[in-house]
Amino acid sequence: MKPWLLASWTPSITVKSAVFVTNWIRKPPMHQIETHFERALALGTDNDEAWLHIETLRKIGTDDVFRIAFEFCRSTLASKRSIGVCVLAQIGDASLSHQKAIADIISELIAKEHDTEVITSIISAISFQNITAAILWLIEKSSSADEDIRWRIA
């Protein structure tokens, strides 16, 4: 093969291969995403292993992860809402394209949430997502009777 042909051929294969590998790594099958959510939920936010699953979901950061986290936030189970908020707090690439939706769901939760675990997750999400509209709510919660809530705000 002539050197000039190899030079023009190799980079295009390398770029295509890199894009394929990147997409494959970033977009795992749906059942793997669901498994991370299920394991995080089963272990609870007080468990270090659960946080490995939450961090993995944040790094994957696809629209599928966003959609499931959003569904978790709307659950009747406080533990699901907490996991959903924790994932959305620092979700990867989807954060930019879904920033308004994240702020909207956090605002909805602020208006009605009473569970301490979910409230502490919301406080972190407000900080990471820079939701300035929630400042008055944070001020109100800073005098909460619950020590975990006060500590998280501090």
Short mmCIF file of C-alpha atoms in Angstrom, two decimals:
data_model
loop_
_atom_site.label_atom_id
_atom_site.label_comp_id
_atom_site.label_asym_id
_atom_site.label_seq_id
_atom_site.Cartn_x
_atom_site.Cartn_y
_atom_site.Cartn_z
CA MET A 1 0.00 0.00 0.00
CA LYS A 2 1.26 3.46 -0.83
CA PRO A 3 2.11 5.66 2.20
CA TRP A 4 -0.19 8.51 1.13
CA LEU A 5 -3.11 6.10 0.79
CA LEU A 6 -2.46 4.62 4.22
CA ALA A 7 -2.21 8.09 5.77
CA SER A 8 -5.56 9.16 4.36
CA TRP A 9 -7.24 5.85 5.17
CA THR A 10 -6.07 5.17 8.73
CA PRO A 11 -7.30 8.34 10.45
CA SER A 12 -10.84 7.97 9.13
CA ILE A 13 -11.01 4.40 10.43
CA THR A 14 -9.57 5.51 13.75
CA VAL A 15 -12.07 8.35 14.12
CA LYS A 16 -14.99 6.10 13.18
CA SER A 17 -13.77 3.42 15.56
CA ALA A 18 -13.36 5.96 18.36
CA VAL A 19 -16.89 7.27 17.80
CA PHE A 20 -18.30 3.73 17.77
CA VAL A 21 -16.44 2.77 20.94
CA THR A 22 -17.43 6.02 22.68
CA ASN A 23 -21.10 5.52 21.78
CA TRP A 24 -21.00 1.90 22.88
CA ILE A 25 -19.44 2.81 26.23
CA ARG A 26 -21.74 5.79 26.81
CA LYS A 27 -24.97 4.01 25.81
CA PRO A 28 -25.21 0.70 27.63
CA PRO A 29 -28.23 -1.51 27.02
CA MET A 30 -31.40 -0.44 28.80
CA HIS A 31 -31.38 -3.47 31.09
CA GLN A 32 -27.99 -2.38 32.49
CA ILE A 33 -29.31 1.12 33.21
CA GLU A 34 -32.37 -0.35 34.91
CA THR A 35 -30.15 -2.69 36.94
CA HIS A 36 -28.13 0.27 38.28
CA PHE A 37 -31.35 1.99 39.35
CA GLU A 38 -32.71 -1.20 40.95
CA ARG A 39 -29.50 -1.87 42.88
CA ALA A 40 -29.20 1.71 44.09
CA LEU A 41 -32.81 1.56 45.26
CA ALA A 42 -32.36 -1.81 46.99
CA LEU A 43 -29.22 -0.65 48.81
CA GLY A 44 -30.44 2.84 49.78
CA THR A 45 -28.57 6.13 49.85
CA ASP A 46 -26.84 5.29 53.13
CA ASN A 47 -24.87 2.54 51.38
CA ASP A 48 -21.52 3.17 49.64
CA GLU A 49 -22.25 0.56 46.97
CA ALA A 50 -25.50 2.34 46.10
CA TRP A 51 -23.47 5.48 45.46
CA LEU A 52 -21.31 3.58 42.96
CA HIS A 53 -24.48 2.81 41.02
CA ILE A 54 -25.69 6.41 41.28
CA GLU A 55 -22.31 7.71 40.10
CA THR A 56 -22.35 5.25 37.18
CA LEU A 57 -25.80 6.46 36.16
CA ARG A 58 -24.64 10.07 36.37
CA LYS A 59 -21.66 9.30 34.13
CA ILE A 60 -23.78 7.43 31.59
CA GLY A 61 -25.98 10.53 31.49
CA THR A 62 -28.15 9.48 28.55
CA ASP A 63 -31.74 10.46 27.88
CA ASP A 64 -32.78 7.01 29.15
CA VAL A 65 -31.09 7.66 32.50
CA PHE A 66 -32.74 11.07 32.67
CA ARG A 67 -36.17 9.60 31.87
CA ILE A 68 -35.94 6.89 34.54
CA ALA A 69 -34.59 9.34 37.14
CA PHE A 70 -37.49 11.66 36.31
CA GLU A 71 -39.94 8.75 36.80
CA PHE A 72 -38.28 7.95 40.14
CA CYS A 73 -38.77 11.58 41.22
CA ARG A 74 -42.52 11.22 40.63
CA SER A 75 -42.80 7.98 42.60
CA THR A 76 -44.97 7.60 45.69
CA LEU A 77 -41.98 5.94 47.42
CA ALA A 78 -39.65 8.39 49.13
CA SER A 79 -36.65 6.09 48.56
CA LYS A 80 -37.28 6.17 44.80
CA ARG A 81 -37.68 9.96 44.81
CA SER A 82 -34.39 10.30 46.67
CA ILE A 83 -32.50 8.09 44.18
CA GLY A 84 -34.04 10.00 41.26
CA VAL A 85 -32.99 13.35 42.71
CA CYS A 86 -29.49 12.06 43.51
CA VAL A 87 -29.01 10.96 39.90
CA LEU A 88 -30.36 14.21 38.46
CA ALA A 89 -28.22 16.31 40.79
CA GLN A 90 -25.07 15.64 38.76
CA ILE A 91 -26.21 13.82 35.63
CA GLY A 92 -23.76 13.96 32.72
CA ASP A 93 -24.46 15.21 29.19
CA ALA A 94 -28.23 15.13 29.64
CA SER A 95 -27.91 17.89 32.25
CA LEU A 96 -27.34 20.54 29.60
CA SER A 97 -30.21 19.46 27.36
CA HIS A 98 -32.58 18.88 30.29
CA GLN A 99 -31.54 21.65 32.66
CA LYS A 100 -34.98 23.31 32.69
CA ALA A 101 -36.75 19.98 33.21
CA ILE A 102 -34.44 19.17 36.12
CA ALA A 103 -35.13 22.56 37.71
CA ASP A 104 -38.87 22.05 37.16
CA ILE A 105 -38.99 18.62 38.82
CA ILE A 106 -36.89 19.88 41.75
CA SER A 107 -39.27 22.84 42.11
CA GLU A 108 -42.26 20.46 42.10
CA LEU A 109 -40.65 18.38 44.83
CA ILE A 110 -39.81 21.47 46.88
CA ALA A 111 -43.47 22.44 46.93
CA LYS A 112 -44.68 19.15 48.43
CA GLU A 113 -41.80 17.12 49.89
CA HIS A 114 -41.76 16.20 53.59
CA ASP A 115 -39.40 13.23 53.68
CA THR A 116 -36.01 14.07 55.23
CA GLU A 117 -34.00 11.81 52.89
CA VAL A 118 -35.58 13.34 49.81
CA ILE A 119 -35.21 16.89 51.16
CA THR A 120 -31.49 16.39 51.79
CA SER A 121 -31.12 15.04 48.23
CA ILE A 122 -33.01 18.08 46.90
CA ILE A 123 -30.66 20.41 48.79
CA SER A 124 -27.66 18.83 47.04
CA ALA A 125 -29.39 18.97 43.66
CA ILE A 126 -30.15 22.67 44.14
CA SER A 127 -26.48 23.31 44.74
CA PHE A 128 -25.12 21.18 41.90
CA GLN A 129 -27.71 22.36 39.37
CA ASN A 130 -27.47 25.99 40.56
CA ILE A 131 -31.23 26.40 40.96
CA THR A 132 -31.31 29.96 42.26
CA ALA A 133 -35.12 30.03 42.40
CA ALA A 134 -34.92 27.71 45.43
CA ILE A 135 -32.95 30.10 47.65
CA LEU A 136 -35.99 31.15 49.71
CA TRP A 137 -36.88 27.49 50.28
CA LEU A 138 -33.32 26.82 51.47
CA ILE A 139 -33.55 29.76 53.89
CA GLU A 140 -36.84 28.38 55.23
CA LYS A 141 -35.35 24.88 55.64
CA SER A 142 -32.25 26.22 57.40
CA SER A 143 -34.30 26.49 60.60
CA SER A 144 -35.75 22.98 60.26
CA ALA A 145 -36.12 20.88 63.39
CA ASP A 146 -34.30 18.10 61.54
CA GLU A 147 -30.53 18.18 62.13
CA ASP A 148 -29.75 16.38 58.83
CA ILE A 149 -31.56 19.08 56.85
CA ARG A 150 -29.83 21.93 58.72
CA TRP A 151 -26.42 20.25 58.30
CA ARG A 152 -26.91 19.74 54.56
CA ILE A 153 -27.79 23.42 54.08
CA ALA A 154 -24.83 24.58 56.12
#
